[in-house]
XYZ file of C-alpha atoms in Angstrom:
430
model
C 72.065 -163.159 24.020
C 70.281 -160.591 22.239
C 67.720 -161.854 19.665
C 69.755 -160.194 16.808
C 72.964 -161.813 18.296
C 71.042 -165.316 18.505
C 69.971 -164.459 14.862
C 73.614 -163.956 13.727
C 74.618 -167.141 15.339
C 71.960 -169.018 13.675
C 72.842 -167.789 10.117
C 76.691 -168.658 11.138
C 75.578 -172.267 12.058
C 73.427 -172.728 9.155
C 76.363 -171.925 6.798
C 78.540 -174.355 8.855
C 75.986 -177.072 8.338
C 75.600 -176.636 4.789
C 79.265 -176.123 4.028
C 80.348 -179.272 5.885
C 77.628 -181.490 4.823
C 79.021 -180.800 1.205
C 82.304 -181.282 2.254
C 81.567 -184.273 4.129
C 80.136 -186.416 1.445
C 83.549 -186.933 0.168
C 85.915 -186.795 3.074
C 85.656 -190.551 4.027
C 86.300 -191.330 0.329
C 88.543 -188.608 -1.281
C 91.895 -190.567 -1.265
C 89.933 -193.635 -2.303
C 88.575 -191.604 -5.342
C 91.854 -190.138 -6.370
C 93.481 -193.687 -6.053
C 90.473 -195.197 -8.262
C 91.219 -192.402 -11.035
C 94.773 -194.143 -11.547
C 96.780 -191.811 -9.322
C 99.533 -193.288 -7.061
C 99.698 -192.501 -3.379
C 102.407 -189.679 -4.331
C 100.168 -188.209 -6.985
C 96.961 -188.112 -4.821
C 98.742 -186.165 -1.864
C 100.411 -184.179 -4.532
C 97.021 -183.129 -6.098
C 96.036 -182.116 -2.276
C 99.254 -180.391 -2.150
C 98.463 -178.342 -5.186
C 94.928 -177.480 -3.433
C 96.697 -176.164 -0.573
C 99.195 -174.549 -2.736
C 96.043 -172.654 -4.374
C 95.182 -171.458 -0.903
C 98.508 -170.045 -0.489
C 98.575 -168.160 -3.887
C 95.050 -166.860 -3.367
C 94.815 -166.288 0.592
C 95.880 -162.406 0.333
C 93.864 -161.839 -2.865
C 90.793 -163.425 -1.432
C 91.446 -161.541 1.810
C 91.085 -158.228 -0.151
C 87.785 -159.167 -1.435
C 86.572 -159.832 2.241
C 88.105 -156.625 3.446
C 87.244 -154.419 0.372
C 84.170 -155.826 -0.836
C 82.720 -157.599 1.766
C 82.687 -160.785 4.039
C 79.105 -161.989 2.304
C 80.525 -161.346 -1.158
C 83.437 -163.492 -0.107
C 81.501 -166.386 0.963
C 79.287 -166.252 -2.381
C 82.427 -166.216 -4.651
C 83.534 -169.154 -2.425
C 80.398 -171.386 -2.615
C 80.083 -170.915 -6.628
C 83.841 -171.755 -7.326
C 83.789 -174.878 -5.181
C 80.678 -176.011 -6.778
C 81.985 -175.598 -10.206
C 85.640 -176.921 -9.328
C 83.908 -180.144 -7.522
C 82.105 -180.847 -10.691
C 85.552 -180.490 -12.806
C 87.062 -182.751 -10.254
C 84.063 -185.646 -11.122
C 84.821 -184.991 -14.686
C 88.515 -185.859 -14.460
C 87.464 -189.135 -12.505
C 85.258 -190.199 -15.434
C 88.081 -189.656 -18.029
C 90.790 -190.924 -16.032
C 92.738 -187.666 -16.649
C 96.757 -187.371 -16.347
C 97.985 -185.710 -13.286
C 98.536 -182.396 -14.510
C 94.682 -181.908 -14.781
C 94.173 -183.032 -11.244
C 96.993 -180.292 -10.362
C 94.894 -177.461 -12.065
C 91.282 -178.672 -10.752
C 92.916 -178.722 -7.116
C 94.210 -175.228 -7.366
C 90.889 -174.046 -8.209
C 89.519 -176.018 -5.229
C 92.161 -174.038 -3.181
C 90.883 -170.828 -4.690
C 87.399 -171.517 -3.518
C 88.289 -172.346 0.035
C 90.271 -169.003 0.349
C 87.250 -167.249 -0.003
C 85.897 -168.878 2.857
C 88.941 -168.943 4.976
C 89.139 -165.618 7.713
C 86.066 -164.215 5.967
C 83.090 -166.275 7.895
C 84.714 -166.226 11.292
C 85.641 -162.581 11.049
C 82.032 -161.876 9.727
C 80.568 -163.886 12.938
C 82.675 -161.786 15.379
C 82.122 -158.433 13.912
C 78.489 -159.250 13.639
C 78.046 -160.381 17.330
C 79.839 -157.193 18.433
C 77.455 -155.073 16.425
C 74.269 -156.985 17.974
C 75.450 -156.697 21.535
C 76.907 -160.178 22.119
C 78.989 -160.274 25.351
C 79.673 -164.208 25.898
C 82.468 -166.013 25.357
C 84.049 -166.663 21.784
C 84.651 -170.037 22.678
C 81.187 -171.058 23.394
C 79.972 -169.890 19.913
C 83.137 -171.730 18.043
C 82.230 -174.636 19.886
C 78.670 -174.602 18.795
C 80.045 -174.374 15.427
C 82.266 -177.532 16.144
C 78.934 -179.347 17.277
C 76.936 -178.635 14.044
C 79.907 -179.244 11.978
C 80.425 -182.647 13.522
C 76.847 -183.395 13.098
C 77.093 -182.438 9.329
C 80.021 -184.573 8.974
C 78.507 -187.556 10.673
C 75.522 -187.525 8.262
C 77.464 -186.410 5.464
C 80.508 -188.904 5.655
C 78.263 -191.967 6.437
C 76.049 -191.062 3.369
C 78.906 -190.541 1.171
C 80.348 -193.707 1.899
C 77.011 -195.748 1.696
C 76.258 -193.962 -1.410
C 79.732 -194.602 -3.065
C 79.203 -198.474 -1.773
C 75.797 -198.754 -3.589
C 76.859 -196.414 -6.675
C 80.264 -195.343 -7.377
C 82.838 -192.981 -5.915
C 81.966 -190.245 -8.216
C 78.339 -189.605 -7.013
C 79.225 -187.966 -3.793
C 80.869 -185.393 -5.594
C 77.975 -184.507 -7.651
C 75.908 -184.058 -4.146
C 78.603 -181.874 -2.812
C 78.458 -179.578 -6.160
C 74.489 -179.372 -5.527
C 74.678 -178.563 -2.023
C 77.078 -175.664 -2.429
C 74.794 -174.460 -4.991
C 72.048 -174.254 -2.516
C 74.255 -172.663 0.160
C 74.975 -169.709 -2.302
C 71.306 -169.077 -2.329
C 70.776 -169.616 1.278
C 73.554 -166.935 1.822
C 72.621 -164.574 -0.823
C 69.239 -164.360 1.341
C 70.264 -164.424 4.912
C 73.992 -163.318 5.160
C 74.581 -159.758 5.623
C 77.734 -157.597 6.626
C 77.113 -156.073 10.396
C 79.440 -154.296 12.172
C 81.921 -154.073 9.473
C 82.337 -151.475 6.446
C 84.101 -152.449 3.359
C 87.057 -150.290 2.712
C 86.656 -149.252 -1.256
C 88.932 -146.363 -1.210
C 91.929 -148.601 -2.645
C 92.340 -150.460 -6.166
C 93.163 -153.767 -6.174
C 96.774 -153.905 -6.432
C 97.012 -151.157 -3.547
C 94.718 -152.907 -1.584
C 96.730 -156.034 -1.941
C 99.668 -154.435 -1.004
C 97.839 -152.956 2.099
C 96.440 -156.330 3.194
C 99.919 -157.933 3.045
C 101.136 -155.213 5.012
C 98.458 -155.334 7.465
C 98.981 -158.985 7.715
C 102.761 -158.506 8.640
C 102.018 -155.663 11.131
C 99.353 -157.425 12.837
C 100.121 -161.001 12.359
C 103.964 -161.109 12.383
C 105.341 -158.219 14.317
C 103.344 -158.982 17.350
C 104.982 -161.918 18.975
C 102.160 -163.614 20.664
C 100.415 -163.636 17.131
C 103.396 -164.673 15.153
C 104.300 -167.568 17.120
C 101.165 -169.150 16.936
C 101.040 -168.533 12.954
C 104.506 -169.957 12.915
C 103.178 -173.319 14.494
C 100.343 -173.503 12.028
C 102.366 -175.170 9.135
C 103.171 -178.395 11.008
C 99.961 -179.214 12.774
C 97.878 -178.132 9.689
C 99.991 -180.162 7.191
C 100.270 -183.273 9.307
C 96.561 -183.056 10.229
C 95.359 -182.628 6.543
C 97.693 -185.396 5.607
C 96.656 -187.819 8.478
C 92.844 -187.253 7.955
C 93.109 -188.533 4.100
C 95.691 -191.129 4.681
C 93.653 -192.894 7.422
C 90.918 -193.306 4.607
C 93.130 -196.283 2.910
C 94.946 -197.179 5.922
C 91.866 -198.057 7.768
C 90.535 -200.088 5.046
C 94.254 -201.922 5.039
C 93.687 -202.793 8.745
C 90.035 -203.730 8.209
C 91.310 -206.064 5.439
C 89.120 -205.013 2.456
C 90.254 -202.187 0.272
C 86.460 -201.830 -1.282
C 84.840 -201.499 1.764
C 84.075 -197.661 1.099
C 81.262 -197.618 3.911
C 83.758 -198.532 6.288
C 85.849 -195.351 5.367
C 82.857 -193.261 5.609
C 81.913 -194.961 9.054
C 85.311 -193.875 10.273
C 84.830 -190.352 9.322
C 81.318 -190.284 10.838
C 83.303 -191.634 14.214
C 85.574 -188.614 13.921
C 82.686 -186.407 13.614
C 81.145 -187.820 16.860
C 84.311 -186.986 18.489
C 84.267 -183.475 17.203
C 80.591 -183.071 18.483
C 81.723 -184.057 21.968
C 84.925 -181.888 21.749
C 82.795 -178.833 20.793
C 80.366 -179.451 23.712
C 83.133 -179.777 26.009
C 85.545 -176.912 24.894
C 84.200 -173.841 26.774
C 84.108 -176.131 30.094
C 87.785 -177.776 29.504
C 88.936 -174.364 28.815
C 87.695 -172.876 32.189
C 89.933 -175.785 33.824
C 93.222 -173.979 32.914
C 94.389 -170.546 33.456
C 95.737 -169.924 29.802
C 94.413 -170.894 26.408
C 97.780 -172.075 25.398
C 97.926 -174.762 27.874
C 94.898 -176.652 26.105
C 96.214 -175.549 22.757
C 99.699 -177.201 23.518
C 98.324 -180.326 25.658
C 96.230 -181.014 22.478
C 99.025 -180.973 20.063
C 100.871 -183.109 22.401
C 98.440 -185.608 22.468
C 98.024 -185.558 18.895
C 101.807 -186.459 18.512
C 101.229 -189.419 20.522
C 98.025 -190.728 18.893
C 99.540 -190.264 15.330
C 102.682 -192.768 16.878
C 100.292 -195.191 18.178
C 98.514 -195.253 14.854
C 101.266 -195.931 12.984
C 102.453 -198.715 15.038
C 99.147 -200.481 15.493
C 97.979 -203.584 13.292
C 94.392 -203.735 14.789
C 91.726 -201.785 13.240
C 89.282 -201.368 16.278
C 92.156 -199.945 18.488
C 92.804 -197.612 15.512
C 89.193 -196.385 15.289
C 89.773 -195.658 19.086
C 92.894 -193.803 18.603
C 90.974 -191.939 15.704
C 88.171 -190.777 18.311
C 90.742 -189.426 20.813
C 92.529 -187.836 18.153
C 89.421 -186.149 16.679
C 88.327 -184.861 20.129
C 91.514 -183.180 21.225
C 91.675 -181.469 17.616
C 87.708 -180.391 18.566
C 88.720 -179.050 22.067
C 91.867 -177.327 20.771
C 90.351 -175.712 17.770
C 88.000 -173.048 19.315
C 90.534 -172.163 21.953
C 93.077 -171.488 19.458
C 90.391 -169.628 17.231
C 89.155 -167.316 20.267
C 93.177 -166.819 21.296
C 93.881 -165.475 17.901
C 90.757 -163.303 17.619
C 91.243 -161.669 20.882
C 94.748 -160.429 19.712
C 93.541 -159.191 16.434
C 92.216 -155.656 15.879
C 88.600 -155.906 14.369
C 89.455 -154.083 11.166
C 92.275 -156.478 10.317
C 90.607 -159.607 11.592
C 89.577 -161.362 8.304
C 93.247 -160.346 6.955
C 95.128 -161.727 9.845
C 93.026 -164.998 10.100
C 93.517 -165.719 6.401
C 97.326 -165.010 6.928
C 97.431 -167.752 9.639
C 95.493 -169.952 7.213
C 98.033 -169.323 4.442
C 100.973 -170.513 6.804
C 98.850 -173.710 7.348
C 98.248 -174.180 3.816
C 102.221 -173.716 3.306
C 102.668 -176.563 5.631
C 100.342 -178.772 3.468
C 102.209 -177.910 0.200
C 105.306 -179.572 1.512
C 104.074 -182.112 4.197
C 101.392 -183.917 2.115
C 103.368 -184.927 -0.885
C 106.463 -185.695 1.609
C 104.392 -188.080 3.701
C 102.523 -189.546 0.519
C 105.843 -190.665 -1.002
C 106.840 -191.958 2.600
C 103.755 -193.919 2.160
C 104.581 -195.587 -1.304
C 107.865 -196.398 0.230
C 107.276 -197.601 3.620
C 103.534 -197.615 3.830
C 100.872 -195.726 5.560
C 101.782 -196.509 9.324
C 105.275 -195.201 8.988
C 104.161 -192.107 7.325
C 101.971 -191.567 10.324
C 104.980 -191.783 12.889
C 106.883 -189.438 10.644
C 104.055 -187.228 10.490
C 104.070 -186.962 14.561
C 107.855 -186.107 14.371
C 107.114 -183.467 12.176
C 104.092 -181.986 14.415
C 106.548 -181.802 17.300
C 108.178 -179.048 15.644
C 105.303 -176.739 16.013
C 105.360 -177.093 20.019
C 108.412 -174.634 20.838
C 106.503 -171.838 18.763
C 103.550 -172.290 20.757
C 105.307 -172.104 23.956
C 107.282 -168.958 22.566
C 103.497 -167.325 22.379
C 102.787 -168.473 25.850
C 105.874 -166.642 27.056
C 104.783 -163.316 25.963
C 101.910 -163.281 28.485
C 99.461 -161.511 25.993
C 96.066 -160.576 27.859
C 94.404 -162.970 25.254
C 95.841 -165.967 26.729
C 93.982 -165.752 30.079
C 90.635 -164.173 28.466
C 87.584 -166.439 28.662
C 88.677 -168.329 31.931
C 85.438 -167.279 33.680
C 82.759 -169.368 34.188
C 80.160 -167.733 31.681
C 77.218 -170.080 32.826
C 74.473 -167.978 31.090
C 76.329 -168.250 27.899
C 76.603 -172.129 28.110
C 73.111 -172.544 29.289
C 71.468 -171.328 25.851
C 73.715 -173.806 23.812
C 71.184 -176.418 23.127
C 68.507 -173.842 22.227
C 70.644 -172.246 19.705
C 72.225 -175.346 18.187
C 68.604 -176.620 17.508
C 67.195 -173.397 15.931
C 70.308 -173.281 13.720
C 69.740 -176.666 12.659
């Protein structure tokens, strides 16, 4: 890894660290926060669905920002939008506002996240290419998971403890403050490398072009199309399960007000994420194809969701949560690398955003559906139903595998040199 490539990776990991720390303050308590504001399970997960609906609506327009103005500009807009909309969330909690205002604020949160989706990963891949990096993408994405796992561990524990000793609103204020700090960091350190924004088209024409490029490089190429079509099921169920586990674990624990336990559960999940990120490149080399890892992880996730829904024991549920987080952490970098290797550089941010859009579409429908199931039959039953829904995505992954794209077997070599500088890079970034 060249010094310039190491610096690019360091900036990427720093951005992930700040973003994840900010988000983690509320990850362990978000559903509890919404319920404390007076919302039902259905309304709480419907609010989350409006968040994902905002991501669907704004995914393409913000992709235009990343491709025509720059990935740095897109990130900066994301931090400031998320900081302000998070502060608005806190105000709605203070006022115990009706659901319609939560829906609108959730859409704004979705807008903020769409400025991130695709743009940051695309910035990383292009900048690494411009600075002479020749290692595996799985290794870099795996390091990203380690950093985000550490940030999740720290943020989720702090968020739960702070909520326990103060109230559920304070972690949201901390999140808004950290995001404001990340705006300053990115403004100083993040610069577009290996990518020249295309400013030749107006906004409307650029939007049409982005949509056309998404279809051309995302849907018309079969190996990419089937991966994207699998996203709604895994993403929609995954988002629901993560947030439903907050109140569900408290039910199993026997104390609905033990907010620190909810934060601790999120922290345990983050430790599994760290382990998965560390082992992802090594486990990848155990299989000839990337799709083997992704499909195996999805099947394991389905089994775990069913077991989580059926258990009545808190500590067994925590163990299952650890395994669930681990398999997702292993599959994540592999899936990212698989998609990136199938997409041309110029359209990378566009197609990655398109993939995120499809994942959000799943959340729009699946979250309120499973939230209603939780109201009617309990969280356990809703998780079992979620496992059945995630199973629908498996045939799409198998279809992508059958296309025999060269990206499926790329990165299987043993890149010892790249793995060896892992620790130094992670330390310098944090």
